[in-house]
mmCIF file with all atom_site columns, C-alpha atoms in Angstrom:
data_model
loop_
_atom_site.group_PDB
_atom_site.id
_atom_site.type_symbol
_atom_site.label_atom_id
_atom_site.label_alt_id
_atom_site.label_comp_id
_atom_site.label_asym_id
_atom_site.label_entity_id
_atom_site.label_seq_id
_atom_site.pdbx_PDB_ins_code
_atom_site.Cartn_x
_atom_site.Cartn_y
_atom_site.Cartn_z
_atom_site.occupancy
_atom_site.B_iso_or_equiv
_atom_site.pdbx_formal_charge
_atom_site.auth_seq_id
_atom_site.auth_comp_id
_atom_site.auth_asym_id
_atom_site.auth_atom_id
_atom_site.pdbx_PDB_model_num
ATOM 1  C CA . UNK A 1 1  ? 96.247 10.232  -32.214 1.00 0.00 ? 126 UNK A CA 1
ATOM 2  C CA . UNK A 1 2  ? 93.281 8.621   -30.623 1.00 0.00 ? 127 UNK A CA 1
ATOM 3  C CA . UNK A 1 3  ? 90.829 10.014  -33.506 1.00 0.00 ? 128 UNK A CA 1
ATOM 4  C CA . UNK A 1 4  ? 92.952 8.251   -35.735 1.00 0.00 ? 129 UNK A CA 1
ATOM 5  C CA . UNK A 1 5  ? 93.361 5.041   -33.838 1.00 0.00 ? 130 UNK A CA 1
ATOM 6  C CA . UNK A 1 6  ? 89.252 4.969   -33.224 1.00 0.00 ? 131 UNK A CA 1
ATOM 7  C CA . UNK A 1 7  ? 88.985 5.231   -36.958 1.00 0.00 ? 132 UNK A CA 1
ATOM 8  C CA . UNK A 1 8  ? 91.094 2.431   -37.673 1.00 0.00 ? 133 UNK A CA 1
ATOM 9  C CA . UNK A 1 9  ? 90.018 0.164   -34.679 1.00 0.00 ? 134 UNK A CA 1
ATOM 10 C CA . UNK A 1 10 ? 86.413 0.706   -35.873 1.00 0.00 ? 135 UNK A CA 1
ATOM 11 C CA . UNK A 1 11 ? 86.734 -1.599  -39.111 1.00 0.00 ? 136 UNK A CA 1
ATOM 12 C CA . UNK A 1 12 ? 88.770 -3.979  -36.579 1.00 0.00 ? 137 UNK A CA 1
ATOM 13 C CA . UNK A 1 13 ? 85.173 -3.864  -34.856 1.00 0.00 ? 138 UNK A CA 1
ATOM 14 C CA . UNK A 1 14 ? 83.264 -4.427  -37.566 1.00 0.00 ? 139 UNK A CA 1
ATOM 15 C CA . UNK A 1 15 ? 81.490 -0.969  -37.245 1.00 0.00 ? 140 UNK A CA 1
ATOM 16 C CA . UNK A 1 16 ? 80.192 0.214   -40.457 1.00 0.00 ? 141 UNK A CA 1
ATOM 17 C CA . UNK A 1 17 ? 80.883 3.857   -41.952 1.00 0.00 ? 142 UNK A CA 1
ATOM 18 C CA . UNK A 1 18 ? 77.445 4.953   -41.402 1.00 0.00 ? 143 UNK A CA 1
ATOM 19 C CA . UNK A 1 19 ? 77.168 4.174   -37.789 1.00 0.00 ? 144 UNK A CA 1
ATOM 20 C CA . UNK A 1 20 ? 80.351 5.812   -37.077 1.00 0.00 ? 145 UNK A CA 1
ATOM 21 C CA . UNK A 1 21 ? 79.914 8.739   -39.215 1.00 0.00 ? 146 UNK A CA 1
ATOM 22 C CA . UNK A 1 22 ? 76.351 9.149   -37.312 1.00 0.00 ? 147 UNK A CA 1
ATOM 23 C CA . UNK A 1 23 ? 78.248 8.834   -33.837 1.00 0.00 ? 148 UNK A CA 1
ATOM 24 C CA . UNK A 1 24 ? 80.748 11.361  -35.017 1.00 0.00 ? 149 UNK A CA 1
ATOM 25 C CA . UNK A 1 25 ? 77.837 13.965  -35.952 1.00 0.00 ? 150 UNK A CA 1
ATOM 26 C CA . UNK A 1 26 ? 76.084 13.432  -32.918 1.00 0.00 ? 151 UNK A CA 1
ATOM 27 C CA . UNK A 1 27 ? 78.874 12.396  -29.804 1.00 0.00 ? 152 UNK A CA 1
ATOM 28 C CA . UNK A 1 28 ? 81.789 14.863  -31.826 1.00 0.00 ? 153 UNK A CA 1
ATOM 29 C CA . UNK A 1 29 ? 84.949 13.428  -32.565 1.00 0.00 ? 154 UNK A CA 1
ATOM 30 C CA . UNK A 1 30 ? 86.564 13.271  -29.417 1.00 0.00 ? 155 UNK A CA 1
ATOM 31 C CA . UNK A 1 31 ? 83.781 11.540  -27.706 1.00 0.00 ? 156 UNK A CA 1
ATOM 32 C CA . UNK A 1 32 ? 83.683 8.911   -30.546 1.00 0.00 ? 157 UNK A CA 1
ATOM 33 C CA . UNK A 1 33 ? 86.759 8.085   -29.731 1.00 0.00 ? 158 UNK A CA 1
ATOM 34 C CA . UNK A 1 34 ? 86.016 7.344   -26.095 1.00 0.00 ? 159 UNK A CA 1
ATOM 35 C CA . UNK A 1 35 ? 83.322 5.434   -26.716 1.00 0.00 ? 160 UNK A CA 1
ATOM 36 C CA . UNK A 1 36 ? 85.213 3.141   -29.250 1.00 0.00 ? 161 UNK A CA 1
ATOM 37 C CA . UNK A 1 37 ? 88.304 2.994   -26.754 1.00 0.00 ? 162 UNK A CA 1
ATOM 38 C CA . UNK A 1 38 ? 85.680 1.625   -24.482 1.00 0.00 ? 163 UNK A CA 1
ATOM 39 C CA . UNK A 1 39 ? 84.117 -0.475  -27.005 1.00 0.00 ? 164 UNK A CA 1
ATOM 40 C CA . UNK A 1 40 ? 86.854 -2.171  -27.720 1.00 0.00 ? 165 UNK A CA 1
ATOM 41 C CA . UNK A 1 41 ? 88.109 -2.689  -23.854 1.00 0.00 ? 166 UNK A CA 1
ATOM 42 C CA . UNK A 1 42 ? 84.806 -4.492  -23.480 1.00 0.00 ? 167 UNK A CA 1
ATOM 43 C CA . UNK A 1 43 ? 84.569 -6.221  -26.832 1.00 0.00 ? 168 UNK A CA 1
ATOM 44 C CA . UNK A 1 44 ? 84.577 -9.747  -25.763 1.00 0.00 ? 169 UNK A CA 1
ATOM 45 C CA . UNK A 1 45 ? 81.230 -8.676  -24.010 1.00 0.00 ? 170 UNK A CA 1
ATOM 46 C CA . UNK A 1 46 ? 79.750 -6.977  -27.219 1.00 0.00 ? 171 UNK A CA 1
ATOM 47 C CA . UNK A 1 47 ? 77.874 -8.957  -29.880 1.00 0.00 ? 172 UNK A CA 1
ATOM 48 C CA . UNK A 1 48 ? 77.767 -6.031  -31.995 1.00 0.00 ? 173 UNK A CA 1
ATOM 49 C CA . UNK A 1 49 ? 79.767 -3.697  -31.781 1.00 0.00 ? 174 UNK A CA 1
ATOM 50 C CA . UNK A 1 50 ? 78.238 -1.160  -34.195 1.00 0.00 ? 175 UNK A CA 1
ATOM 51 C CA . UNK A 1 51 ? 75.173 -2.091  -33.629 1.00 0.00 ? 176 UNK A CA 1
ATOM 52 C CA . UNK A 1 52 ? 76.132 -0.861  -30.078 1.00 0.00 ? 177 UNK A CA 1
ATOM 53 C CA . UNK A 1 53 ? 77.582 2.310   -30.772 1.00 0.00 ? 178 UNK A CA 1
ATOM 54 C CA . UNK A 1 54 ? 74.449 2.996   -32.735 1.00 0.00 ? 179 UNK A CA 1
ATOM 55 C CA . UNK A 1 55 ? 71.940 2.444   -29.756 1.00 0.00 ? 180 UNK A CA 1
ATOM 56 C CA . UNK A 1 56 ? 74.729 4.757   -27.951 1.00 0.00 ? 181 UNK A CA 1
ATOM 57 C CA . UNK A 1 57 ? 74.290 7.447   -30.281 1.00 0.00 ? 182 UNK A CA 1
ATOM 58 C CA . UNK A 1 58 ? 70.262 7.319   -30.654 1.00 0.00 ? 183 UNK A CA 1
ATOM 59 C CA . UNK A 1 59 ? 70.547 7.882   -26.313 1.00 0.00 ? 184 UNK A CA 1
ATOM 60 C CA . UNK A 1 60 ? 72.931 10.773  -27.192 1.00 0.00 ? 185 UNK A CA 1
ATOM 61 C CA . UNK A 1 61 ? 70.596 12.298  -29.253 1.00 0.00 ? 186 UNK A CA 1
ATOM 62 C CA . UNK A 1 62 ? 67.928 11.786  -26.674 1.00 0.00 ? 187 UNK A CA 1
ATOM 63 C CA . UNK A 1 63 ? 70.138 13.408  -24.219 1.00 0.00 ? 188 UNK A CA 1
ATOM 64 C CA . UNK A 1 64 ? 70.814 10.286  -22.096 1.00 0.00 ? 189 UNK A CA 1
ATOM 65 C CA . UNK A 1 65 ? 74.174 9.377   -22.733 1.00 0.00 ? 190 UNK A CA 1
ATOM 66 C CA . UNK A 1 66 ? 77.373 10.909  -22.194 1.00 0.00 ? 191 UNK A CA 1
ATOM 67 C CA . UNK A 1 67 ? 80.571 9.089   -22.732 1.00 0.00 ? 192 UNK A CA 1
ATOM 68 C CA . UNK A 1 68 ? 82.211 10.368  -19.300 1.00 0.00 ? 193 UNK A CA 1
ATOM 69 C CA . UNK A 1 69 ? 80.130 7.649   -17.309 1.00 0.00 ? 194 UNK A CA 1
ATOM 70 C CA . UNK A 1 70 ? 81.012 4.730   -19.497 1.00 0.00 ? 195 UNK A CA 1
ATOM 71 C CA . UNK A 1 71 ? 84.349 6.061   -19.362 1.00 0.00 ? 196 UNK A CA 1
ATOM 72 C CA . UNK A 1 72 ? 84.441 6.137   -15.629 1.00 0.00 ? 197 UNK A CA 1
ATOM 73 C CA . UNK A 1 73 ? 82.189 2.807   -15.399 1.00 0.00 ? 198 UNK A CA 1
ATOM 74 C CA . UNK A 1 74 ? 85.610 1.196   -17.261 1.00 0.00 ? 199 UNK A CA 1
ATOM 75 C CA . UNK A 1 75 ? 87.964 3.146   -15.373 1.00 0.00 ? 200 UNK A CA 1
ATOM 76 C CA . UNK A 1 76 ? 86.516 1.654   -11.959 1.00 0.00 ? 201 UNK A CA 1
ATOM 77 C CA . UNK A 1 77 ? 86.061 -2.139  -13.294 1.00 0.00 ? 202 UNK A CA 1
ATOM 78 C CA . UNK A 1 78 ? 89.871 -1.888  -14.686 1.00 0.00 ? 203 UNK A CA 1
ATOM 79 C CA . UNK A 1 79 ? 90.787 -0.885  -11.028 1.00 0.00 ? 204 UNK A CA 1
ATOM 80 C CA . UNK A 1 80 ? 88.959 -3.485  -9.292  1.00 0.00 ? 205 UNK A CA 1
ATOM 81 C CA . UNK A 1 81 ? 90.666 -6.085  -11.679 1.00 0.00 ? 206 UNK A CA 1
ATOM 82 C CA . UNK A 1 82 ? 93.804 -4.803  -10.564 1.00 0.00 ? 207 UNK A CA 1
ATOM 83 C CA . UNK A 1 83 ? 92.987 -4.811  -6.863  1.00 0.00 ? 208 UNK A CA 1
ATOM 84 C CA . UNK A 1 84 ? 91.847 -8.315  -7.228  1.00 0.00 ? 209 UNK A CA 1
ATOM 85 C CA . UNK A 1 85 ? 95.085 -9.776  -9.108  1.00 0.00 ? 210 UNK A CA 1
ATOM 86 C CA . UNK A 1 86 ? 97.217 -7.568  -6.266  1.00 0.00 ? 211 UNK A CA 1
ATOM 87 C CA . UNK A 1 87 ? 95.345 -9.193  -3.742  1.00 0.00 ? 212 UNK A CA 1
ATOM 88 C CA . UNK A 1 88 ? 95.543 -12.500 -4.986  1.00 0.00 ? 213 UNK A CA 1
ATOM 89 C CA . UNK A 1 89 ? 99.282 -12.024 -5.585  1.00 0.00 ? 214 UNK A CA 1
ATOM 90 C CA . UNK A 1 90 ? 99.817 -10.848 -2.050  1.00 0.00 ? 215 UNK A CA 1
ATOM 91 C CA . UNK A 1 91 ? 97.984 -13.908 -0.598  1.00 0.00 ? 216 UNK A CA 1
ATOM 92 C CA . UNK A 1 92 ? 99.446 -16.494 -2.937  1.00 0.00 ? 217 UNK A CA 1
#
């Protein structure tokens, strides 16, 4: 399900067929996913979004990027915003 939401979320983002076709070859499909998941948690802070996934797959190919620490990277900023709003709510 989330190879097939990724797909369709990627023309919501504007990416083109070519960038996420070369993503899929080099990240694998699973991966690709991820990193449009992320992507699109973060897309108010992306210009472009493909032109982003493409500078994340040229680092892949380099070996210097994996998804698991962007993944993890999200993971820990979505739990600070939740600490934050459970703190406020606790003070208010």
């Amino acid at each position: 399900d989330l190879m097939a939401t990724a797909a369709f979320v990627r023309t919501m983002l504007g990416i083109s067929p070519s960038a996420y076709a070369e993503a899929l070859d080099e990240l694998g499909q699973e991966n690709t996913a991820i990193v449009i998941a992320c992507i699109l948690q973060r897309a108010q802070h992306i210009n472009t979004p493909g032109g982003y996934l493409r500078v994340l797959t040229e680092k892949a190919r380099a070996g210097q990027f994996s998804a698991g620490p962007m993944l993890m990277a999200l993971l820990n900023t979505q739990g600070a915003s939740t600490t934050m709003a459970g703190a406020r709510a606790r003070a208010g």
